[in-house]
mmCIF file of C-alpha atoms in Angstrom:
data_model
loop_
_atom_site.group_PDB
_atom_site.id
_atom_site.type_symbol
_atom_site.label_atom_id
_atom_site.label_comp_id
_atom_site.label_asym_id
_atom_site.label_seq_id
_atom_site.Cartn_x
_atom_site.Cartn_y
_atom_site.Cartn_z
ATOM 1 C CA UNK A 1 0.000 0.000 0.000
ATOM 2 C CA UNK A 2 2.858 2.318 1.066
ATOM 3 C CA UNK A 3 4.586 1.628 -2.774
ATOM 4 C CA UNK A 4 1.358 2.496 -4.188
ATOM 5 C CA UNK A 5 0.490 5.526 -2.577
ATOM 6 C CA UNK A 6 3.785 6.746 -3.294
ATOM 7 C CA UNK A 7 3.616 5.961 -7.196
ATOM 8 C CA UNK A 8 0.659 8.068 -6.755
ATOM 9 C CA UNK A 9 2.234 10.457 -5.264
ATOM 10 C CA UNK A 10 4.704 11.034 -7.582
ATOM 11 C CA UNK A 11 2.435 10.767 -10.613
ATOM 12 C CA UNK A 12 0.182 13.776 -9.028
ATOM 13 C CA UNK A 13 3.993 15.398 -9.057
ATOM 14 C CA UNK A 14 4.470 14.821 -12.064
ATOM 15 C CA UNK A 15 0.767 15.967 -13.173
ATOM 16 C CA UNK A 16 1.353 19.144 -11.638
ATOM 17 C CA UNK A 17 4.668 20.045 -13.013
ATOM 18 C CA UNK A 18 3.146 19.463 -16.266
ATOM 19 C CA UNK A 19 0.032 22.017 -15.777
ATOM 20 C CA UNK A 20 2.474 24.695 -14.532
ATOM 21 C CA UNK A 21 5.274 23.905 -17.384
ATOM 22 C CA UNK A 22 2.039 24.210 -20.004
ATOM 23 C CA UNK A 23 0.469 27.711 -17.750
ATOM 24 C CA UNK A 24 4.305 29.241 -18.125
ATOM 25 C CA UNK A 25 4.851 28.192 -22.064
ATOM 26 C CA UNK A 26 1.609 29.610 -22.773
ATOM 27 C CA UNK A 27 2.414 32.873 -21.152
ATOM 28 C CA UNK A 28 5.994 32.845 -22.844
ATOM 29 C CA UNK A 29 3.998 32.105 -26.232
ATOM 30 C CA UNK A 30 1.850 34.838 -25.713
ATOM 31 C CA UNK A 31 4.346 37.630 -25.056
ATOM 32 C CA UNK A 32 6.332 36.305 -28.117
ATOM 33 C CA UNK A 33 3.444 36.626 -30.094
ATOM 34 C CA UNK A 34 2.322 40.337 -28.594
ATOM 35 C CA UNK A 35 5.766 41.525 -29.332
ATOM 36 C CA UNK A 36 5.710 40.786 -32.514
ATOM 37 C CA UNK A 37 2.346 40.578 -33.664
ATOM 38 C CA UNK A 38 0.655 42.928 -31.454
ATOM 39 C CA UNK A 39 -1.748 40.248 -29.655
ATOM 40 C CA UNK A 40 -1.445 37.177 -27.822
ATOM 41 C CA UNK A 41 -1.898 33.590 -29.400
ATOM 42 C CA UNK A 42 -4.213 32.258 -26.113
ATOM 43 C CA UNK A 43 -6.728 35.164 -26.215
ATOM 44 C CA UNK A 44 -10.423 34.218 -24.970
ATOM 45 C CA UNK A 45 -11.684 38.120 -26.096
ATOM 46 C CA UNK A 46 -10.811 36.842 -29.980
ATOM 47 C CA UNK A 47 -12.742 33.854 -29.725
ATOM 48 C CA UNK A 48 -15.968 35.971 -27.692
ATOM 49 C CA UNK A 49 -15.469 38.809 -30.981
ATOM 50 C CA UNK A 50 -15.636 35.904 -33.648
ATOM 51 C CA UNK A 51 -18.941 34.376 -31.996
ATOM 52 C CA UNK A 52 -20.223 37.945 -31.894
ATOM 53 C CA UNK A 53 -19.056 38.113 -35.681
ATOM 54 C CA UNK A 54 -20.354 34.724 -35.999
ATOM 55 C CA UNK A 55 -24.134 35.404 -34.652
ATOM 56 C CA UNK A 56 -24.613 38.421 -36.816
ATOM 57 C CA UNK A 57 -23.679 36.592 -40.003
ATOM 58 C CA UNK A 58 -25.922 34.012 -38.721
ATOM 59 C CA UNK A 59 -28.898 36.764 -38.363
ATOM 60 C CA UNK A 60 -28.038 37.935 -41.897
ATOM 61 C CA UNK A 61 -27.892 34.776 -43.119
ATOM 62 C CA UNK A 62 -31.820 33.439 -42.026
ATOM 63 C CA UNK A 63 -32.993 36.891 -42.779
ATOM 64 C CA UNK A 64 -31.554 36.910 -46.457
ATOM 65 C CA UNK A 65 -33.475 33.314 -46.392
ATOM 66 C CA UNK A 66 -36.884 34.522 -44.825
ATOM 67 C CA UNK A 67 -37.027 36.783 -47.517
ATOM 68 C CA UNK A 68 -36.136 35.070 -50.741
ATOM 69 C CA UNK A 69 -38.090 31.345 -50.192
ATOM 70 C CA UNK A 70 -41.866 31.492 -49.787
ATOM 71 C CA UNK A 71 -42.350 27.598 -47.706
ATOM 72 C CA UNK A 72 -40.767 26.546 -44.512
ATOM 73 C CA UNK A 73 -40.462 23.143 -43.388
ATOM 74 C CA UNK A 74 -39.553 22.679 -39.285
ATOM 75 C CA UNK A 75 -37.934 19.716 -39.521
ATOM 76 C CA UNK A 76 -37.093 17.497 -35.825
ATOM 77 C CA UNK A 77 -33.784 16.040 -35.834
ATOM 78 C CA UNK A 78 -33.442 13.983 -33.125
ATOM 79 C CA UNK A 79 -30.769 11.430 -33.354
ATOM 80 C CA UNK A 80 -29.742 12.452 -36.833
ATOM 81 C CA UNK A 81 -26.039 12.326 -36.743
ATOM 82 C CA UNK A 82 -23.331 15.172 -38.765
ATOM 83 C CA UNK A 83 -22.709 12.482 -41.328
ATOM 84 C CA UNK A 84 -26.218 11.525 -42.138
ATOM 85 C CA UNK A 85 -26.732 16.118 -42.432
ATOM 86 C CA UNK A 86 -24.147 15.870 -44.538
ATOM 87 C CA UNK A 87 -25.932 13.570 -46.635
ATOM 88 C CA UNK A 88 -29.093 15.273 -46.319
ATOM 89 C CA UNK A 89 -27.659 18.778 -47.165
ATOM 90 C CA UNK A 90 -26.378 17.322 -50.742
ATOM 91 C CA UNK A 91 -29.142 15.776 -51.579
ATOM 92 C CA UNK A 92 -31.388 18.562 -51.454
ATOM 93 C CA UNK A 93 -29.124 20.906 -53.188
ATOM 94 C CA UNK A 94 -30.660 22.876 -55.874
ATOM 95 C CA UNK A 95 -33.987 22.019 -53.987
ATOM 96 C CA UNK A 96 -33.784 23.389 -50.312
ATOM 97 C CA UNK A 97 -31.425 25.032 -48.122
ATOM 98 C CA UNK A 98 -30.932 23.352 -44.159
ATOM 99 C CA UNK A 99 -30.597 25.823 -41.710
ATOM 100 C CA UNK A 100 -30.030 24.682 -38.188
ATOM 101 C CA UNK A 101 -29.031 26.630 -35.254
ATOM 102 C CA UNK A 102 -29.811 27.372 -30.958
ATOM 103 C CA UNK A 103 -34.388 27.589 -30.977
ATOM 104 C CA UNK A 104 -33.165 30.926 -29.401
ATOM 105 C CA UNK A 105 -30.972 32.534 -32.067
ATOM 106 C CA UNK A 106 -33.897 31.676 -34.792
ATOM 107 C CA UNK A 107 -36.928 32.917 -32.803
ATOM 108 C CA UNK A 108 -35.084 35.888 -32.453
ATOM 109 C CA UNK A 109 -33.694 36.409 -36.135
ATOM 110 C CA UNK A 110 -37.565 35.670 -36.777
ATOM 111 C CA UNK A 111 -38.717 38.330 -34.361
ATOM 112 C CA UNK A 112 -36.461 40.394 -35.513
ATOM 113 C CA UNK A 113 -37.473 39.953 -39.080
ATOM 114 C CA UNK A 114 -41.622 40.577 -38.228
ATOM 115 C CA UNK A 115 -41.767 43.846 -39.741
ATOM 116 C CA UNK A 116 -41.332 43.064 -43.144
ATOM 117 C CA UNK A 117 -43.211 39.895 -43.128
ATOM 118 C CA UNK A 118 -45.604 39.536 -39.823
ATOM 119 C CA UNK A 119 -47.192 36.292 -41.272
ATOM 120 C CA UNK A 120 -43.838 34.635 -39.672
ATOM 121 C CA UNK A 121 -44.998 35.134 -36.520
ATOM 122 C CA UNK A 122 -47.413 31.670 -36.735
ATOM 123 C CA UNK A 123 -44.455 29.722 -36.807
ATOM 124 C CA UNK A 124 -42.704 30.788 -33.405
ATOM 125 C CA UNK A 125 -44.968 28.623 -30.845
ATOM 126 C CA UNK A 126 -43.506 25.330 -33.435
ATOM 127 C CA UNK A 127 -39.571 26.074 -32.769
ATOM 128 C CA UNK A 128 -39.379 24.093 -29.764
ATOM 129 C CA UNK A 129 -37.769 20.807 -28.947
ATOM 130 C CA UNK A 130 -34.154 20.019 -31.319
ATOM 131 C CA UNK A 131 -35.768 21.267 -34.419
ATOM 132 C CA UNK A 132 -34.320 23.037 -38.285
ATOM 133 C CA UNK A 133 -35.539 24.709 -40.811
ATOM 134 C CA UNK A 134 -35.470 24.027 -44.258
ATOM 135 C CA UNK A 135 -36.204 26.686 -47.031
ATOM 136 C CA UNK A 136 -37.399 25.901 -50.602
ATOM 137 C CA UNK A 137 -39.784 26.997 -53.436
ATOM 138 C CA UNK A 138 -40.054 23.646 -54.455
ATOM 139 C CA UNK A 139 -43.079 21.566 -54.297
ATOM 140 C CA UNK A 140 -43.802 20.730 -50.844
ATOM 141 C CA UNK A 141 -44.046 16.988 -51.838
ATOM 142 C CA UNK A 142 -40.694 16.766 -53.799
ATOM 143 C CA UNK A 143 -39.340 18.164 -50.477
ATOM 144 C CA UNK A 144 -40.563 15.586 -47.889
ATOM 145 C CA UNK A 145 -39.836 12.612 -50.121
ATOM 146 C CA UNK A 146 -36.742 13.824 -50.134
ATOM 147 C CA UNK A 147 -36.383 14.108 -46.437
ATOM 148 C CA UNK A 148 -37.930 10.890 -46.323
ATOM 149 C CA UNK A 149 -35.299 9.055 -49.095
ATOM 150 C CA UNK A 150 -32.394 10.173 -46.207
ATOM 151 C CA UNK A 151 -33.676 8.013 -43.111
ATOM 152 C CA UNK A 152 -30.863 5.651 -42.340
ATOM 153 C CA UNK A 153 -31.515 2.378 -40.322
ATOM 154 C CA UNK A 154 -30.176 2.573 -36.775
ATOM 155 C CA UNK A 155 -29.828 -0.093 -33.739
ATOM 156 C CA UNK A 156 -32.232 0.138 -30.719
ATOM 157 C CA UNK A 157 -30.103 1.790 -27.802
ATOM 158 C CA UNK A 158 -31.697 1.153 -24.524
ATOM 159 C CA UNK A 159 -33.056 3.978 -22.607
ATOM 160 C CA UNK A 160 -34.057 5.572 -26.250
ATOM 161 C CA UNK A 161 -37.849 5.954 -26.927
ATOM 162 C CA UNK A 162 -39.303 3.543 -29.787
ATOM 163 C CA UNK A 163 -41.118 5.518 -32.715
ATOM 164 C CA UNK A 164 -42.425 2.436 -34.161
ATOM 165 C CA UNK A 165 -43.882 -0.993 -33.352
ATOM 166 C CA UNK A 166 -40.841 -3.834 -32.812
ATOM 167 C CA UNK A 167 -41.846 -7.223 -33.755
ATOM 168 C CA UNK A 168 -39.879 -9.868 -34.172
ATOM 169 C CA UNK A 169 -40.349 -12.680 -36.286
ATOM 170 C CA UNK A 170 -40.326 -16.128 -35.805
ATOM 171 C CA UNK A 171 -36.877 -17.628 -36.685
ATOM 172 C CA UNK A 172 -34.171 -19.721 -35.659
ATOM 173 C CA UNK A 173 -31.462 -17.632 -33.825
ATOM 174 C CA UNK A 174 -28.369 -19.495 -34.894
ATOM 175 C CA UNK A 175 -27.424 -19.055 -31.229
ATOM 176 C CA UNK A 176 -26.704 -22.300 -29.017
ATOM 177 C CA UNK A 177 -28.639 -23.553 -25.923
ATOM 178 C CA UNK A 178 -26.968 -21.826 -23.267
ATOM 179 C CA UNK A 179 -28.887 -18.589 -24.232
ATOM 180 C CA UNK A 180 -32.475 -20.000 -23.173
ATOM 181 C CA UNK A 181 -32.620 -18.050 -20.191
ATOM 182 C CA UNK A 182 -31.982 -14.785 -21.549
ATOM 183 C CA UNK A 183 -35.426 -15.546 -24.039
ATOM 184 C CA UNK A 184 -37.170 -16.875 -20.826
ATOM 185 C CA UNK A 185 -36.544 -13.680 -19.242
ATOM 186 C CA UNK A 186 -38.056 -11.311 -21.671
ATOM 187 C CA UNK A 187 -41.121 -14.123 -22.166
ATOM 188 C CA UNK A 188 -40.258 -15.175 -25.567
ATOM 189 C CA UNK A 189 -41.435 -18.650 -26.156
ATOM 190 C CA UNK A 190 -38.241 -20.855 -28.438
ATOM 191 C CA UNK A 191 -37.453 -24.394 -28.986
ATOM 192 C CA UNK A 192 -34.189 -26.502 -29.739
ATOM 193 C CA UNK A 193 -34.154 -27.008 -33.329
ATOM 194 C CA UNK A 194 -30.419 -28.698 -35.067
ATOM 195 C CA UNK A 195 -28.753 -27.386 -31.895
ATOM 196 C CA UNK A 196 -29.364 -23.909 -31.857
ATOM 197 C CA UNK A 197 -32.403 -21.920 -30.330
ATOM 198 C CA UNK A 198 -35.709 -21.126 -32.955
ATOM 199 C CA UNK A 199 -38.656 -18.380 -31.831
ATOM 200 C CA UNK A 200 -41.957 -20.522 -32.151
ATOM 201 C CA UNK A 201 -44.217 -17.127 -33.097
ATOM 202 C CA UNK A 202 -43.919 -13.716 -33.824
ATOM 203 C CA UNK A 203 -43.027 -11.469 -30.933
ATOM 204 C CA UNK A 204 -44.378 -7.969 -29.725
ATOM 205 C CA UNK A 205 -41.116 -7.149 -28.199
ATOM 206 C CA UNK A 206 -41.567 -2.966 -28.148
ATOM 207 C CA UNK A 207 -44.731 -0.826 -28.353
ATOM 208 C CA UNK A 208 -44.412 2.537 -30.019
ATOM 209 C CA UNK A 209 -44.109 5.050 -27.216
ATOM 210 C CA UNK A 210 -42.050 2.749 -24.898
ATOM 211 C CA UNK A 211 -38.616 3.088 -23.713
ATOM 212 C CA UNK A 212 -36.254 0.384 -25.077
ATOM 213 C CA UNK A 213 -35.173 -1.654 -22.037
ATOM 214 C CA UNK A 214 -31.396 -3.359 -21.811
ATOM 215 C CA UNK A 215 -32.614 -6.680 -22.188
ATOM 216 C CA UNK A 216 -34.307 -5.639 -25.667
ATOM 217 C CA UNK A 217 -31.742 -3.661 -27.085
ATOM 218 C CA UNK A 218 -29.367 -6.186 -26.512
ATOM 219 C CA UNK A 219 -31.669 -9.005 -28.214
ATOM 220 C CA UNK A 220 -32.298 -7.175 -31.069
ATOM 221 C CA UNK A 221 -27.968 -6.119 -31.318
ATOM 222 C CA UNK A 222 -27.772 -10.511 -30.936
ATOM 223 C CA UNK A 223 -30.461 -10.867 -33.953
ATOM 224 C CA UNK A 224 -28.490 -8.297 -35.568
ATOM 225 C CA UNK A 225 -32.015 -6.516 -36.179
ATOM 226 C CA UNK A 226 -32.062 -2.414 -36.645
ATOM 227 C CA UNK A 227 -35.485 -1.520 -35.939
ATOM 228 C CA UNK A 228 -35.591 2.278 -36.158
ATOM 229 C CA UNK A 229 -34.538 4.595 -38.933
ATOM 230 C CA UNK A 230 -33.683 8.316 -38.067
ATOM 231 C CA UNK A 231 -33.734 11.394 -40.702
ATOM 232 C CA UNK A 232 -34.967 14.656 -40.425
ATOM 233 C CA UNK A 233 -39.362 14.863 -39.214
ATOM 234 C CA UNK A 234 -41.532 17.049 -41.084
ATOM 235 C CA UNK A 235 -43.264 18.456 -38.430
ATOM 236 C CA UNK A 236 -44.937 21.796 -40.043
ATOM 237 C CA UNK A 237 -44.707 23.760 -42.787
ATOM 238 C CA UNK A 238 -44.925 27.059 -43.450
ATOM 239 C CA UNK A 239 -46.576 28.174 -46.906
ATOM 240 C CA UNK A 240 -47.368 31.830 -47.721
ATOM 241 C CA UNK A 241 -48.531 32.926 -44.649
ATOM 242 C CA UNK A 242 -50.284 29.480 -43.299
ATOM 243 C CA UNK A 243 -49.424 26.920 -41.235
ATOM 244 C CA UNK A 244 -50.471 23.130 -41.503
ATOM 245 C CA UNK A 245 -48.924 19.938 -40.687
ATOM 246 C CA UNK A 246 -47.291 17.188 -43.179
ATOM 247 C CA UNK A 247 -50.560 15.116 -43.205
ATOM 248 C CA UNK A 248 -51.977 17.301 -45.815
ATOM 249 C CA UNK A 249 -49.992 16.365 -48.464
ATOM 250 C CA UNK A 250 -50.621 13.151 -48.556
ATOM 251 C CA UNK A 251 -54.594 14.280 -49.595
ATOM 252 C CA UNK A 252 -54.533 13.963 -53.396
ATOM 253 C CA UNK A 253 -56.869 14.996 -56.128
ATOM 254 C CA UNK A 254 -59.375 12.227 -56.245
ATOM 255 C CA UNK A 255 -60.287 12.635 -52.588
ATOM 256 C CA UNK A 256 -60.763 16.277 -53.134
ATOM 257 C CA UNK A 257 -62.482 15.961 -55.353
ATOM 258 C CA UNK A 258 -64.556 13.107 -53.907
ATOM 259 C CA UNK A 259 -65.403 15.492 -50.772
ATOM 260 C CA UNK A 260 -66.184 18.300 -53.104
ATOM 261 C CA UNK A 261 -69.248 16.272 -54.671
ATOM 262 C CA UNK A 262 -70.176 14.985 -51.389
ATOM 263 C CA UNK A 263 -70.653 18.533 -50.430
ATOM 264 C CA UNK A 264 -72.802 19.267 -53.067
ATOM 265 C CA UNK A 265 -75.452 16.038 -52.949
ATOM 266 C CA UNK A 266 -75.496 17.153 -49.533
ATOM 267 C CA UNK A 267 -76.466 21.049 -50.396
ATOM 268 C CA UNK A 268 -78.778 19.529 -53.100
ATOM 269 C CA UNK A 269 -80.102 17.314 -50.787
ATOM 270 C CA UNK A 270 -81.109 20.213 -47.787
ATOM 271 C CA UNK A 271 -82.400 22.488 -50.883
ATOM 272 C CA UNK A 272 -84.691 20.129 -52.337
ATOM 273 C CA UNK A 273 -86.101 18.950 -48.523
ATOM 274 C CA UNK A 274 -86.725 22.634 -47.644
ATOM 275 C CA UNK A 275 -87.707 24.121 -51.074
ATOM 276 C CA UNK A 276 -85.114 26.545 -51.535
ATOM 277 C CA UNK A 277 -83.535 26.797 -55.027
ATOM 278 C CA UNK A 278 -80.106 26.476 -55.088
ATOM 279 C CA UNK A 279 -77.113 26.069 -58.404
ATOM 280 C CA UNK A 280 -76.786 22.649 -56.872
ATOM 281 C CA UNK A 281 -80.267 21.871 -56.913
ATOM 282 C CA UNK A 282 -81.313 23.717 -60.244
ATOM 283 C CA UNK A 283 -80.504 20.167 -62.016
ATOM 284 C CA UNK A 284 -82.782 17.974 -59.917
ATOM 285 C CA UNK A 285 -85.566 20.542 -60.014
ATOM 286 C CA UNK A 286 -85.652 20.494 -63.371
ATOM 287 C CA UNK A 287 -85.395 16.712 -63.496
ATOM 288 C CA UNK A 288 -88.332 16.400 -61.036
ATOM 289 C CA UNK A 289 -90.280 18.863 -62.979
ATOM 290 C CA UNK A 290 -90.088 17.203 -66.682
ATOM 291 C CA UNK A 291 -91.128 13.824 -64.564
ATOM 292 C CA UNK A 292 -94.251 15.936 -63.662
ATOM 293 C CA UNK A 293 -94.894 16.501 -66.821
ATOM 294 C CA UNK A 294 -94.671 13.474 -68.489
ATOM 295 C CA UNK A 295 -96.252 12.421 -65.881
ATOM 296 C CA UNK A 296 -99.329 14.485 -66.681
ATOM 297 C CA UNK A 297 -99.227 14.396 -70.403
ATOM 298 C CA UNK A 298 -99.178 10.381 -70.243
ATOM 299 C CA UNK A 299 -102.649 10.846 -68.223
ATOM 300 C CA UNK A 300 -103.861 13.680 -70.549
ATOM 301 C CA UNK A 301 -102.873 12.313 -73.620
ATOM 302 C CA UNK A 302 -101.004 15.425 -74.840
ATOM 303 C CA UNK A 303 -98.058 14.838 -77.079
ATOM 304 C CA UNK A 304 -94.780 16.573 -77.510
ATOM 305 C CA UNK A 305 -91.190 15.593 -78.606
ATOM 306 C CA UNK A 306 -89.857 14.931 -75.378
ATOM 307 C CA UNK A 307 -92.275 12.568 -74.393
ATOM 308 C CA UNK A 308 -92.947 10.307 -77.177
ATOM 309 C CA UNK A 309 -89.913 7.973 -76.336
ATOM 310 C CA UNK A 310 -91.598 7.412 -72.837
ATOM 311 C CA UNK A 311 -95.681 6.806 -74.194
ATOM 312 C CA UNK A 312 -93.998 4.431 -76.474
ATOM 313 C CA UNK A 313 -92.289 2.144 -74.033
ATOM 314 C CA UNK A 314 -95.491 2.632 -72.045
ATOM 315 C CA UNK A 315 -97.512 1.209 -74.777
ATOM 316 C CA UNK A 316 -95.476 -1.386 -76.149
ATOM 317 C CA UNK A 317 -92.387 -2.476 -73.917
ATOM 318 C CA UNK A 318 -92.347 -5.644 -75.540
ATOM 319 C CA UNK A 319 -91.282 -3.529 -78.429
ATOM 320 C CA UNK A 320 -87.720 -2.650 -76.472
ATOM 321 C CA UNK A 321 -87.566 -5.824 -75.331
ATOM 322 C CA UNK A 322 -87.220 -7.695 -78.730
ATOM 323 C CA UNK A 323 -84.992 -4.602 -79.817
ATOM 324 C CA UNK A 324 -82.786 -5.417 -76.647
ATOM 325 C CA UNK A 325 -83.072 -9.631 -77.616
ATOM 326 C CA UNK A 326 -80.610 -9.826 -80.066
ATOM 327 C CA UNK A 327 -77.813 -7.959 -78.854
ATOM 328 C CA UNK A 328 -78.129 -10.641 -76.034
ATOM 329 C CA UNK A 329 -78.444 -13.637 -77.778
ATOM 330 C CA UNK A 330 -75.459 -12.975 -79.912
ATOM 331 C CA UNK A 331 -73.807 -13.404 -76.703
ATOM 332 C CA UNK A 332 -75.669 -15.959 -75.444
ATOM 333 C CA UNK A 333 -74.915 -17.788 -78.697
ATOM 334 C CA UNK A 334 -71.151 -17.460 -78.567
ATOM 335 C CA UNK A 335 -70.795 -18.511 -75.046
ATOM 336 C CA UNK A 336 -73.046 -21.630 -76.328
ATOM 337 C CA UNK A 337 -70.526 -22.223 -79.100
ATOM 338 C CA UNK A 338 -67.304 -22.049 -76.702
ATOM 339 C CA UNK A 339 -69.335 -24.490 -74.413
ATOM 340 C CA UNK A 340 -69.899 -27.065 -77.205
ATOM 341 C CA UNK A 341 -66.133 -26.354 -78.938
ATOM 342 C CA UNK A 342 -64.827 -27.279 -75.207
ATOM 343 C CA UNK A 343 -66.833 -30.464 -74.834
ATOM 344 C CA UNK A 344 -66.063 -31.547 -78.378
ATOM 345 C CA UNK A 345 -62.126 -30.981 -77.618
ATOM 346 C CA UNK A 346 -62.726 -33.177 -74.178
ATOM 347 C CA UNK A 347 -64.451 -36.019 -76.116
ATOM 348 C CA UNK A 348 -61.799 -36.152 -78.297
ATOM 349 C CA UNK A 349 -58.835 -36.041 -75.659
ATOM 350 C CA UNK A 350 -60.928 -38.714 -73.865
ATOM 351 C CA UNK A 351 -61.320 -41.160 -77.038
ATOM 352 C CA UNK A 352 -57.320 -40.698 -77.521
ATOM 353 C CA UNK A 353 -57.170 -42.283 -74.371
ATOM 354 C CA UNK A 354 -59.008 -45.598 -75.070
ATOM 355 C CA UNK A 355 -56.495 -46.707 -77.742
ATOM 356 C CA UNK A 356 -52.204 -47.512 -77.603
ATOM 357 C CA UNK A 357 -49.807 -46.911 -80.425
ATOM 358 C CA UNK A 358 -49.943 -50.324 -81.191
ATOM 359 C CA UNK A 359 -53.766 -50.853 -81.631
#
């Protein structure tokens, strides 16, 4: 114990002598470098005047932005790494611009940039949480795929919070016997199968919400399974003054339109019930009316144009019916003709059989 605490000692000696021969060469460095260049290399005032410099360009920078692109996307970037930005920022060049900085710095370049454009001011209460911004006046669509084409695939880490369901699938582990326990423990039900350990069913292991436990994250690293992906989250964008979330561009034409006409039957529909003539029930009205009519000049015997089609059905429809009779029975004819061409090709295959080569 003595020899120890005196190797200690003398490494703590040692550590010391060190700190105070670095404090003195840093102090000879810097008068060197003040005589000769008129300022000191170790200087923590330069460093404070370039962040100063740094923050303005920075304010210059997102204000020269706000002004020339017309959407903003506030993107979440939780977990995405400087490699994966990297990636991120080339692919949308030419497309959008990432801007990323302290929630701070861009609520105030944004406050500070109200007065020229006080629409801006619906997208402050969204800048919270580890959040970007991405400028374009691109197609908000082309953006987000985009965004979307950049997730990478990542391991679960425990303690991190699962955005998606984690199932995992029946299989056969390829590990050996002495890992049973370590499935018993997290309740996952396996079997011996050519000496190494197979999941019967499909497992639940992670709900989407939960915190990834130890256990889990180190069953999925064994199954070498990487359950999450991580990329920059459309969470809002900003178009022209308004504000709505991503879930908006997925609504396409066809369902536009499709609510568009279910808006009008149901206009037409309240007009008609109380009476009260609207564009979209102009078309039924009229349709109701000429039924009147017909209706009436079918009892009164009065003829014109428009109803001659309908007295003659009503006085012959055997008349439309033998019109309507051949059209069918062509049909009916050549599905008759397929049925007897089939039979004739099975009597024949049949009668093939009954006799050998050497009959």
């Amino acid at each position: 114990l003595l020899a120890k605490f005196q190797q200690g000692k003398q490494w703590y000696q040692r550590r010391v002598r060190g700190l105070i021969l670095r404090s003195q060469l840093e102090s000879a460095l810097n008068f060197v470098f003040k005589s000769y260049f008129g300022h000191p290399l170790f200087n923590l005032k330069m460093v404070k005047g370039d962040r100063a410099t740094w923050k303005a360009k920075y304010f210059v920078k997102i204000g020269q932005l706000l002004d020339e692109y017309p959407r903003i996307f506030i993107v979440g970037a939780d977990n995405v790494r400087s490699k994966q930005m990297q990636q991120i920022r080339a692919s949308l060049r030419g497309i959008a611009e990432i801007l990323m900085g302290k929630n701070t710095m861009m609520t105030k370049a944004i406050r500070a940039h109200l007065p020229n454009n006080p629409s801006l001011e619906k997208i402050l209460p969204f800048i919270k949480g580890n959040v970007g911004l991405v400028f374009s006046k691109e197609d908000p669509v082309l953006v987000r795929d985009k965004l979307l084409e950049n997730k990478v695939a990542a391991p679960a880490r425990a303690g991190a919070i699962a955005p998606v369901d984690v199932i995992v699938e029946a299989q056969n582990t390829g590990m050996g016997p002495e890992k049973t326990n370590f499935f018993q423990a997290l309740n996952i039900s396996t079997k011996i199968a050519k000496g190494a350990i197979e999941i019967v069913s499909n497992v639940h292991l992670i709900h989407v919400g939960d915190k990834v436990g130890a256990s889990e994250a180190t069953l999925l690293q064994m199954l070498n399974v990487k359950p999450f992906s991580y990329g920059l989250i459309v969470e809002n964008i900003y178009d022209n003054g308004a504000v709505f979330s991503p879930e908006i561009l997925d609504i396409t034409d066809e369902q536009l339109l499709a609510k568009f006409q279910q808006g009008i039957s149901n206009v037409a529909a309240v007009s008609l019930n109380i009476g009260y003539c609207t564009q979209a029930s102009i078309p039924h009205s009229i349709i109701n009316g000429f039924k009147n009519v017909v209706a009436v000049a079918v009892e009164a015997e009065i003829d014109f144009p428009q109803a001659d089609g309908i007295k003659a059905y009503l006085a012959d429809p055997s008349a439309f019916a033998v019109a309507a009779a051949p059209a069918a029975g062509g049909a009916a004819q050549e599905t008759k003709e397929e049925e007897v061409k089939e039979e004739s090709e099975e009597e024949e295959s049949d009668d093939d059989m009954g006799f050998s080569l050497f009959d």
